[in-house]
Coordinates of C-alpha atoms and ligand atoms in Angstrom, one line a residue:
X1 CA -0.9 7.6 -21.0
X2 CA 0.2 7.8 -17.8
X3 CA -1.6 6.4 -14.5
X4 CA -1.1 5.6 -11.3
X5 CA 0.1 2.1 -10.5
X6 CA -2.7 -0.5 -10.4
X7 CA -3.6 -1.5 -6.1
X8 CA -5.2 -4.7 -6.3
X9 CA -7.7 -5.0 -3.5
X10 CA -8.6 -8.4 -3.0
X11 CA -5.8 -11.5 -4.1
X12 CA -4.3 -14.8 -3.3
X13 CA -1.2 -13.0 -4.7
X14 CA 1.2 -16.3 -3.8
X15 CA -1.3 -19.1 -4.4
X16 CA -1.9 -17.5 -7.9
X17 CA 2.0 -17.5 -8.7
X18 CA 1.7 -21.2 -7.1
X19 CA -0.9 -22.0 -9.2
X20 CA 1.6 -21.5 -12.1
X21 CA 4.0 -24.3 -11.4
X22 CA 0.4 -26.6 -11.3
X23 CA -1.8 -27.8 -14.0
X24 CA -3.5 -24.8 -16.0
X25 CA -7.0 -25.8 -16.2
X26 CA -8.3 -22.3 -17.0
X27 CA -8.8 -22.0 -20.7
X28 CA -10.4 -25.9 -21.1
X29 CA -13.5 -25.6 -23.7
X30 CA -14.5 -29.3 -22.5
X31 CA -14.7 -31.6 -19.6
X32 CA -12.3 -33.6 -21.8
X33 CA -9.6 -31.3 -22.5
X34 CA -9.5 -30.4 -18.6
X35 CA -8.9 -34.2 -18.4
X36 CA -6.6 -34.8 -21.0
X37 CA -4.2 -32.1 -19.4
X38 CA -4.1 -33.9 -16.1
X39 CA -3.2 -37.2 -17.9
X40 CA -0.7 -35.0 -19.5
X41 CA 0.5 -33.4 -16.2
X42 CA 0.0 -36.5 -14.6
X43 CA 3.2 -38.3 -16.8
X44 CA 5.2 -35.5 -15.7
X45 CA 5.4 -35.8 -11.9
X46 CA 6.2 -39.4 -9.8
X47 CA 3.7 -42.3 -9.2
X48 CA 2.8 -40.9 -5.3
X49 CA 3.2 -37.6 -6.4
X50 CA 0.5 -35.1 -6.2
X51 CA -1.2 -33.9 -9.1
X52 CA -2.6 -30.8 -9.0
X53 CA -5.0 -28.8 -11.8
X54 CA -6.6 -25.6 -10.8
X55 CA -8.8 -22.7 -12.6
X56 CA -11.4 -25.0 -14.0
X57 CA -14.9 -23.9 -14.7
X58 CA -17.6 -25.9 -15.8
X59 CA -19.6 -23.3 -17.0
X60 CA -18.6 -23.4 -20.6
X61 CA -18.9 -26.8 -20.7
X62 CA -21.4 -29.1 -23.0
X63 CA -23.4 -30.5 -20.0
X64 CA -21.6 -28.0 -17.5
X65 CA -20.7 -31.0 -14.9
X66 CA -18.4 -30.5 -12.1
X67 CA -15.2 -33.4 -12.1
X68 CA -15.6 -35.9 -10.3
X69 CA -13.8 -38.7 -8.6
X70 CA -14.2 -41.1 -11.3
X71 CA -13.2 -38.6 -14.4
X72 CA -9.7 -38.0 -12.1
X73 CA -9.9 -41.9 -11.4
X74 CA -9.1 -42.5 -15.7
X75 CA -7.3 -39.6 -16.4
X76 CA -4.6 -39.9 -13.1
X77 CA -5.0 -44.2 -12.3
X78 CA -1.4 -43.9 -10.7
X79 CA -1.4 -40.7 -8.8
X80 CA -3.5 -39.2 -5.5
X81 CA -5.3 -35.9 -7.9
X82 CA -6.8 -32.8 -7.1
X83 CA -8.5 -30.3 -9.2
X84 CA -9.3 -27.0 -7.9
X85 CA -12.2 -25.3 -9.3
X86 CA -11.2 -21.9 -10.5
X87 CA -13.8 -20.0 -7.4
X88 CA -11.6 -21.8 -4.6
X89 CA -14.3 -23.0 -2.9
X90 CA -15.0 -26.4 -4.8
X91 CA -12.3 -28.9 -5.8
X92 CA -12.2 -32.4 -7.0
X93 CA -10.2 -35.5 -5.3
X94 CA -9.9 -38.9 -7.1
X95 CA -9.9 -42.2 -5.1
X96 CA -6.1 -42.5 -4.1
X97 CA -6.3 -38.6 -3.1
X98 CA -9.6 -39.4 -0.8
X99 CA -8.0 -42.2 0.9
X100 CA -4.7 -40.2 1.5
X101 CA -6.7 -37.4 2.6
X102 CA -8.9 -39.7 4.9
X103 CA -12.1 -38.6 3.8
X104 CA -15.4 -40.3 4.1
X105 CA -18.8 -39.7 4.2
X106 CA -18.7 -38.5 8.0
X107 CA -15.9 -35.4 6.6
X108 CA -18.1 -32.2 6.1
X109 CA -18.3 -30.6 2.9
X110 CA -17.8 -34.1 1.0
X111 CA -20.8 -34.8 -2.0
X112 CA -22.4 -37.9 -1.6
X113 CA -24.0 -39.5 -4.1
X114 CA -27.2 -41.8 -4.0
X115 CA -25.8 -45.0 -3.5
X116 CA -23.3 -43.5 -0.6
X117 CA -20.3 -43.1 -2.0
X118 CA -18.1 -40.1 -2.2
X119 CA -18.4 -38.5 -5.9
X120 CA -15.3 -37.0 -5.2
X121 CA -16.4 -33.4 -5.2
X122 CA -15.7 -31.3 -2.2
X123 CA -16.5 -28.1 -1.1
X124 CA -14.8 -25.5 1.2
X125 CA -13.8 -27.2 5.2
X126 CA -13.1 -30.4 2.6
X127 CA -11.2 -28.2 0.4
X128 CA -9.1 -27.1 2.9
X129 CA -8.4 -30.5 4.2
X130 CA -7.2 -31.1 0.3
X131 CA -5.0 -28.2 0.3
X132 CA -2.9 -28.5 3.4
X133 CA -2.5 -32.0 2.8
X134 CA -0.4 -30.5 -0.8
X135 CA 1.2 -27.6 1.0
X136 CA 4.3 -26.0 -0.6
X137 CA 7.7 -25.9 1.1
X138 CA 9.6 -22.7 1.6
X139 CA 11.6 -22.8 -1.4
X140 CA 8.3 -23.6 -3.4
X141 CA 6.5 -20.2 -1.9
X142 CA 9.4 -18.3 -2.5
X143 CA 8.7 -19.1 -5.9
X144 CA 5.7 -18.8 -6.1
X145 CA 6.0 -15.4 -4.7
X146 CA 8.5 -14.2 -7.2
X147 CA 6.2 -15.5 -9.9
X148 CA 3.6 -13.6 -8.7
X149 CA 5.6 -10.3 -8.7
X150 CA 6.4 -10.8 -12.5
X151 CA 3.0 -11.1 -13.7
X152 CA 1.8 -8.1 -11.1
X153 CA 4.7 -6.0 -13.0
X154 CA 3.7 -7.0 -16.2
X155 CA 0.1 -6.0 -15.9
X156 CA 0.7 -2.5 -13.9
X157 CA -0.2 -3.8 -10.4
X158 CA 2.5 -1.9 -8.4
X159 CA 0.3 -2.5 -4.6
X160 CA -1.8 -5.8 -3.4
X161 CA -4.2 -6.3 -0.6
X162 CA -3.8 -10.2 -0.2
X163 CA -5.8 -12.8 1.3
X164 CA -3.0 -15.7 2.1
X165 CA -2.8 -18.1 4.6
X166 CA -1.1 -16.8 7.8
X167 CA 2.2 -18.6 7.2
X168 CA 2.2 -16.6 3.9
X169 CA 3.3 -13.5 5.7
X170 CA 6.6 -14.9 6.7
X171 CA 7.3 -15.5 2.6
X172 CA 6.5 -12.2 2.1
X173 CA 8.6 -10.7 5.2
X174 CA 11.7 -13.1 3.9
X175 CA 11.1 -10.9 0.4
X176 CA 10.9 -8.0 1.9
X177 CA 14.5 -8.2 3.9
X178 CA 16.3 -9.8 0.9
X179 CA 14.7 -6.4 -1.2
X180 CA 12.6 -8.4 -3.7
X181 CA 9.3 -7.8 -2.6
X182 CA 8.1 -5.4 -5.5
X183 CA 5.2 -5.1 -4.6
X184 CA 3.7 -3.1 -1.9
X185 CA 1.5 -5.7 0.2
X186 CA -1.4 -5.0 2.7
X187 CA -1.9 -8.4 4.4
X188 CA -5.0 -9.5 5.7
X189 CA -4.9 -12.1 7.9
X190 CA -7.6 -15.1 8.4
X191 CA -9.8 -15.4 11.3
X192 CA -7.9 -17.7 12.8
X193 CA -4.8 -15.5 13.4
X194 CA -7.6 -12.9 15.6
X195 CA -6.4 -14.3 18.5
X196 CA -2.8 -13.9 18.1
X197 CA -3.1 -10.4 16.7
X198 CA -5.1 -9.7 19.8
X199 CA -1.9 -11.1 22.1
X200 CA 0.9 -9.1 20.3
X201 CA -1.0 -6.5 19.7
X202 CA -1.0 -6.2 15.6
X203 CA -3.2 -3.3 14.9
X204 CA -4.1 -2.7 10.9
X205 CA -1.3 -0.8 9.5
X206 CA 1.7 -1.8 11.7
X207 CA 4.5 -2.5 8.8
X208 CA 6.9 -0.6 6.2
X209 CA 5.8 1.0 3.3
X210 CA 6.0 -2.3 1.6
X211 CA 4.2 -4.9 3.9
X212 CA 1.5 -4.0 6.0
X213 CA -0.9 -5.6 8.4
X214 CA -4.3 -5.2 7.3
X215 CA -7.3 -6.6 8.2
X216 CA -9.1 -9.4 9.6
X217 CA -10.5 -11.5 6.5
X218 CA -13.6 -13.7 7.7
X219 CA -15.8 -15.9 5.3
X220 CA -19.2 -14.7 5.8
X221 CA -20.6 -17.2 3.4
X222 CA -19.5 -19.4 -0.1
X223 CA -19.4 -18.7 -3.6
X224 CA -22.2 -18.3 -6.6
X225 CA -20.7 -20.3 -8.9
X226 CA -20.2 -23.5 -6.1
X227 CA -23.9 -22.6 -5.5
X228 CA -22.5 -22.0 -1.7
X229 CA -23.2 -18.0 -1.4
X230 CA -26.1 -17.2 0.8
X231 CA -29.0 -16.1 -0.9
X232 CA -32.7 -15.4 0.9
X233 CA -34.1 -16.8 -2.3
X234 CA -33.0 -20.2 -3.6
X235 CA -30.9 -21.2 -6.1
X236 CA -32.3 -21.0 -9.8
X237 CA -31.2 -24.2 -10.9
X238 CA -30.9 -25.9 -7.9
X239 CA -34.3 -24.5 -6.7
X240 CA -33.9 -25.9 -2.6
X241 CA -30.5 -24.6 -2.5
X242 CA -30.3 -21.2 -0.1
X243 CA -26.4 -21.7 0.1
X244 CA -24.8 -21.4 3.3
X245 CA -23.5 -19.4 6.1
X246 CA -19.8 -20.4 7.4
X247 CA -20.7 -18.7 11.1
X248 CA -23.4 -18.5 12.7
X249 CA -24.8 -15.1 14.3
X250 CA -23.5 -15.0 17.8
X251 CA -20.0 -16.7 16.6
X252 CA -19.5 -14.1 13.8
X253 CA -20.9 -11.2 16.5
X254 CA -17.8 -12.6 18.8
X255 CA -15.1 -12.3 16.2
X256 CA -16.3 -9.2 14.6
X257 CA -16.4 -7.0 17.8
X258 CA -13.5 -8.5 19.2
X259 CA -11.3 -7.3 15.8
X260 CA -13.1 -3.9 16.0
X261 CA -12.8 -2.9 19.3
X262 CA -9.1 -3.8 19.2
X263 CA -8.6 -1.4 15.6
X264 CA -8.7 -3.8 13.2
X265 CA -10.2 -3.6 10.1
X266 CA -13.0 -6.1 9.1
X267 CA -13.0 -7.6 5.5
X268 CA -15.3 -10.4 5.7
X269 CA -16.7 -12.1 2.8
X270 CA -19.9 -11.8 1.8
X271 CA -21.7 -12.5 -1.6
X272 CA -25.1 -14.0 -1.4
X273 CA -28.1 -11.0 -0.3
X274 CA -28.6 -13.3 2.7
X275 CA -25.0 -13.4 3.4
X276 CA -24.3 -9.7 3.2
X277 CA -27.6 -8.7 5.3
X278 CA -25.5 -10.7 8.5
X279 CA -21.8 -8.9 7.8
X280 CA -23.6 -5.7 8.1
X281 CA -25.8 -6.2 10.7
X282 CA -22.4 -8.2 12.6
X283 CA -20.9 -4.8 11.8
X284 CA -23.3 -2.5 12.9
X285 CA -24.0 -4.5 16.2
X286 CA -20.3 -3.9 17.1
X287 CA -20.2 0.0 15.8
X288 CA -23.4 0.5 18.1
X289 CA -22.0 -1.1 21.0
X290 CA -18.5 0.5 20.7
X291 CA -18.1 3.4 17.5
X292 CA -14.9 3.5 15.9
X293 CA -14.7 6.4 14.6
X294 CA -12.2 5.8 11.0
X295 CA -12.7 1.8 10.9
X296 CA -12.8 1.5 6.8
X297 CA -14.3 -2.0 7.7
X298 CA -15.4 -3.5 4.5
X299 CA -17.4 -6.3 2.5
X300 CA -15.3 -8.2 0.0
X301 CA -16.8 -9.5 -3.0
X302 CA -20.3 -7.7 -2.0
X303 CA -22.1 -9.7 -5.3
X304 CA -25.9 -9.1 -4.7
X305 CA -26.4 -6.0 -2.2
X306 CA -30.0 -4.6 -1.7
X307 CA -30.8 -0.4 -2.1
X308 CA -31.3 -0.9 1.8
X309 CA -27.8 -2.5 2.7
X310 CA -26.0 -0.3 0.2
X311 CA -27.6 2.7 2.4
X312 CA -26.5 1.2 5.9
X313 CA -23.3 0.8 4.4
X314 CA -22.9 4.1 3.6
X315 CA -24.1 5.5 7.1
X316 CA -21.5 2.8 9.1
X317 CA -18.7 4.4 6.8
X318 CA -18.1 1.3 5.1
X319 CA -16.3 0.1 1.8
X320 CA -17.3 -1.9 -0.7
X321 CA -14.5 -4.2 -2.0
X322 CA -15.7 -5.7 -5.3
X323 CA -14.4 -7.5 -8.7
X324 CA -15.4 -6.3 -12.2
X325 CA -13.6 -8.5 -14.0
X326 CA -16.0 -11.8 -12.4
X327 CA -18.3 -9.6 -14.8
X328 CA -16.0 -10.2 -17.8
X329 CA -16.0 -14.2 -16.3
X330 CA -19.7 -15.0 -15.7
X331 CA -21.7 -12.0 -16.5
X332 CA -23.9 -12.1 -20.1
X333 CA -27.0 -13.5 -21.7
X334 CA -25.4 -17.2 -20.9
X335 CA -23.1 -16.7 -18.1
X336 CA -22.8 -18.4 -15.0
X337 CA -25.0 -15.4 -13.3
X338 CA -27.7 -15.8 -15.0
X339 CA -28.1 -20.0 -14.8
X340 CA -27.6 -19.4 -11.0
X341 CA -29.6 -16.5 -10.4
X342 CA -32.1 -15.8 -13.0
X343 CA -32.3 -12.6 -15.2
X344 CA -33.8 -10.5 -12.4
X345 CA -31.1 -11.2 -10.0
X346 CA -28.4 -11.3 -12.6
X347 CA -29.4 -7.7 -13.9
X348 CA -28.3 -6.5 -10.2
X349 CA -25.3 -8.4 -9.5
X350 CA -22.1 -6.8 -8.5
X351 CA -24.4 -3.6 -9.3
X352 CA -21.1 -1.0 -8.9
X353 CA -22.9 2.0 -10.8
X354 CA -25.6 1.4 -7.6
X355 CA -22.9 1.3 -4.9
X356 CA -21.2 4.5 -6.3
X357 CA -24.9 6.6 -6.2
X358 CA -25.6 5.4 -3.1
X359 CA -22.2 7.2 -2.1
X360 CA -20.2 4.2 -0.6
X361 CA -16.7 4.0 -1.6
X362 CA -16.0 1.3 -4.1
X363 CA -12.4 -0.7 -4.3
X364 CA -11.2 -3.0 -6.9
X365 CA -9.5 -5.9 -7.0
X366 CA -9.6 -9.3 -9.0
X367 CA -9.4 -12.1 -7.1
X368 CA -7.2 -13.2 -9.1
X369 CA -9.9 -14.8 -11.5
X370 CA -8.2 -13.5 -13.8
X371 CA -5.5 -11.1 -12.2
X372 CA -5.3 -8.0 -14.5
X373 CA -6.7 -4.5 -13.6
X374 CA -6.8 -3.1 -17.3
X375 CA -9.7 -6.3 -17.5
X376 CA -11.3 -5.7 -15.0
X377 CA -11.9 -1.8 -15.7
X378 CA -13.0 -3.0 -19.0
X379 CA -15.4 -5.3 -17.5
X380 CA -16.7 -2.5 -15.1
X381 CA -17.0 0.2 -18.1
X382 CA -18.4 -2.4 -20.5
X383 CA -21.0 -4.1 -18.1
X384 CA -24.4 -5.3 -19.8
X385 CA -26.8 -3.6 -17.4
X386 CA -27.0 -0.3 -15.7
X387 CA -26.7 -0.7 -12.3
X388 CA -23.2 -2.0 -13.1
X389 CA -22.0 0.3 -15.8
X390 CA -19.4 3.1 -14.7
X391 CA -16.9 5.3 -16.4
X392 CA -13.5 4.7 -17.1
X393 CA -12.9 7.2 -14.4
X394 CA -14.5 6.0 -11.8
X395 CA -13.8 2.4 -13.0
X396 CA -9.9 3.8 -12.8
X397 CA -10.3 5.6 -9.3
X398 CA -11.4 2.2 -8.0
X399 CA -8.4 0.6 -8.8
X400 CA -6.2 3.3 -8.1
X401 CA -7.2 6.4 -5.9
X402 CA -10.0 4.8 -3.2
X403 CA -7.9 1.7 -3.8
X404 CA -5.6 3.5 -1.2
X405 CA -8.2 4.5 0.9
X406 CA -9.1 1.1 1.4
X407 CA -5.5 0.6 3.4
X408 CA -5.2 3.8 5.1
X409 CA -3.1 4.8 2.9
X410 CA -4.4 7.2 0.4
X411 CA -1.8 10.2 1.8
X412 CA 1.4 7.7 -0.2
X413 CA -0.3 6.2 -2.7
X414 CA -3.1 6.0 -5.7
X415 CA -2.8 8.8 -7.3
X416 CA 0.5 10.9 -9.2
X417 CA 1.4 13.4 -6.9
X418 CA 4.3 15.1 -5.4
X419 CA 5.3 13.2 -2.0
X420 CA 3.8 10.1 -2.8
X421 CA 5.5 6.8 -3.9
X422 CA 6.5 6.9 -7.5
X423 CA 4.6 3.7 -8.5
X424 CA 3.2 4.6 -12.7
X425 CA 2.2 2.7 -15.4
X426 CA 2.4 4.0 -19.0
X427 CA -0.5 2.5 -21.0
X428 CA 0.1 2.0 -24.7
X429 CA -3.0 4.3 -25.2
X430 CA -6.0 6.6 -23.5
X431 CA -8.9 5.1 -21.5
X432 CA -10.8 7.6 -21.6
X433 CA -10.9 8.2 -25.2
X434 CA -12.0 4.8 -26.5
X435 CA -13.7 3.1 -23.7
X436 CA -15.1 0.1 -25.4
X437 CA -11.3 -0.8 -26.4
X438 CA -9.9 -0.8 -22.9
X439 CA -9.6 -4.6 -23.2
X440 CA -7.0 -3.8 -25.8
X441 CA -4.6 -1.5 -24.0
X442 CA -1.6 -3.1 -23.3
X443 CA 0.5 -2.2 -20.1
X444 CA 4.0 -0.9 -21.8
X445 CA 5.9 -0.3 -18.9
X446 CA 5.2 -0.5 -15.1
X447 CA 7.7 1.7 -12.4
X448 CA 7.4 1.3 -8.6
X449 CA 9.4 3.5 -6.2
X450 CA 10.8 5.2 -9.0
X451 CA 12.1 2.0 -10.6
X452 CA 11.2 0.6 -13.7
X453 CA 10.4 -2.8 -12.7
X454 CA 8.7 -4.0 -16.4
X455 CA 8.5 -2.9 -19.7
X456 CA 8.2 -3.8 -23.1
X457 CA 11.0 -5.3 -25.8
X458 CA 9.9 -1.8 -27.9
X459 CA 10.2 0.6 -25.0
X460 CA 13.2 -0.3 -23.5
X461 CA 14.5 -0.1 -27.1
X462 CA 13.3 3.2 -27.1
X463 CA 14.3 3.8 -23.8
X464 CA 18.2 3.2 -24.4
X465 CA 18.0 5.0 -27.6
X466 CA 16.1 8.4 -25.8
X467 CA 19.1 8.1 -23.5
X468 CA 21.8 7.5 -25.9
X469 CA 20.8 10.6 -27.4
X470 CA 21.1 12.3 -24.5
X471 CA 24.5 11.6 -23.7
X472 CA 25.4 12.4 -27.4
X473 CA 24.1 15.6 -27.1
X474 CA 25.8 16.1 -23.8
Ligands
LIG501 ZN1 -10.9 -14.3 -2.4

């Protein structure tokens, strides 16, 4: 079977090939085993060296803790440690790492615990003050760029929308001139960069066919799972928790006109109800004062919509930019969803059969939690309640066909046709036929601009012999 290559909508497409040359956290059962890999990784690197874990998730854990500083305090005595929590919004810091970092109670975003002292757990300004401080050199991002590709290849992604840091565009530009970019990359750049874009001017879609500047990425709000998203109801077990906005009103108001009234997309995080009811209404207060007529503005992540915002996105011409595969993660009778949210909330989260009926075009993308399409389509087609069950069709056109749309660029790309961009993958069986086994289906060989860029021990075995018969005929 035959489809068009894979466009990942939402990823942190170089952090997640960084992330591979750190400690894999990811598929810990226990606290424990987390921790025994960083004493592990910990032996490996020098005594002031960094270490760094990432992808951990408490949520399967007996007692389902987060790390803290005195867990990294044992398991790394020698070494400043960080470990990342697999949503990016929540990391852990041991005691050399805090004092390096110069955090103290007066740092936002730092948990304090009763007697005053820093647990070590930090969430989102405080993780970003942990990540610059273990920023990767040229050389490193180059590799972790080129890591990144592989895996993309090898799971049929063939296009990216990414979400990096601004300095990560010059990485990809430096891939792009050598020819080893692979990948055909729509950029969205952080707040931060508005301003700049505003100077030069960098409209969305000013690039090559292989690296584009998208949109404007703003956080709107936090995570679920680092109990940070904002809801209008609290927390269900943390029942005084509303989460948090990163803006308020007026300030997100400001940035959001000032990127759409200059032609730039919007694609501003939103995952909590309360959080998504303020990037619409940002939105529509901009679109009212000054229509754009083909914006494509759009909500990433989108988690826990209402009927009512669903319908107001679908009148402002908006797109819904969501992850099926966080269903696959956290969805389930004893997921993370449900501890956070409840069973009435959980039975409406990232509710994509809803968004479809209500006639708003839905994207895919992973997040990178994990990266792989094929999952995530499983995921979408498999969901546990209705109003996030889809076919493999739709699930498919989501990460293929309005996965172009989403970048303007649904005239090159997202589906097999003539005058488009030869990006396929060939599936090792149908989709359609067996939906319950899409998990299963293995990506046999992935082509992008008419180049076959990954495939299989068995295929290119096949391959050489198809053409060696060929020639002997000839
Ligand atoms: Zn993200």
């Amino acid at each position: 079977m035959v489809v068009p290559g894979f466009i990942d909508c939402h990823t942190h497409f170089i952090q997640m090939g960084l992330d591979s040359l750190t400690i894999e956290l990811s598929h810990s059962k226990t606290l424990d085993e987390a921790l025994s890999l960083l004493k592990e990784g910990a032996k490996r690197v020098a005594e002031s060296e960094w270490v760094i874990g990432t992808g951990w998730k408490e949520s399967g854990w007996t007692g389902g803790r987060f790390i803290t500083r005195a867990d990294l305090d044992i398991a790394c005595p020698k070494n400043p440690a960080v470990a990342h929590r697999v949503c990016g919004h929540l990391s852990s810091v041991n005691t050399r790492a805090i004092s390096l970092l110069g955090l103290d109670v007066k740092t936002p975003d730092v948990d304090v615990d009763a007697s005053g002292r820093l647990t070590g757990v930090l969430t989102e300004s405080a993780v970003s003050i942990a990540r610059e401080a273990t920023r990767p050199d040229r050389a490193k991002k180059d590799k972790g760029l080129s890591l990144a590709i592989g895996k993309a290849h090898s799971l049929g992604v063939t296009s990216i929308h990414d979400n990096g840091d601004s300095s990560d565009f010059e990485t990809y530009r430096r891939a792009e001139k050598a020819g080893r970019l692979g990948v055909r990359v729509w950029f969205n750049t952080p707040a931060d960069a508005l301003e700049s874009r505003l100077k030069i001017p960098l409209d969305t879609g000013i690039g090559s066919e292989w690296l584009k500047a998208g949109g404007l990425k703003i956080f709107c709000d936090g995570a679920l799972g680092a109990r940070t998203a904002a809801l209008s109801e609290p927390f269900s077990d943390d029942p005084k928790n509303k989460g948090m906005l990163v803006h308020d009103r007026k300030e997100l108001d400001e940035i959001v006109a000032d990127a759409s009234n200059a032609d730039i997309q919007l694609a501003i995080h939103a995952i909590g109800d309360r959080g998504i009811d303020v990037a619409i209404g940002s939105i529509k207060a901009a679109l009212e004062k000054n229509p754009r007529k083909d914006h494509r503005h759009r909500i990433e992540h989108l988690e826990l919509p209402s009927v009512q915002h669903l319908a107001l996105m679908r009148k402002l011409g908006m797109v819904a930019s969501m992850q099926p595969n966080f269903i696959g993660e956290w969805g389930g009778t004893d997921g993370m969803y449900v501890s956070r949210l409840g069973e009435r909330r959980a039975s409406r989260n990232n509710p994509f059969r809803e968004v479809l009926q209500a006639n708003v075009r839905l994207v895919f993308g992973s997040d990178c939690m994990p990266f792989s399409p094929l999952y995530g389509i499983h995921s979408a087609v498999n969901a546990p309640h209705p109003a996030q069950k889809i076919s493999p069709t739709d699930a498919i056109s989501a990460y293929t066909r309005d996965a172009a749309f989403a970048s303007f660029e649904e005239n090159s790309k997202g589906t097999i046709s003539l005058g488009k961009h030869a990006d396929f993958v060939v599936l090792s069986g149908d989709p359609f036929e067996k939906p319950k086994e899409i998990g299963s289906l293995r990506v046999l060989r992935t082509i992008v601009g008419g180049e076959v860029v990954f495939e299989t021990s068995e295929e290119r075995k096949q391959r050489r012999q198809a053409s060696f018969s060929a020639s002997l005929g000839a």
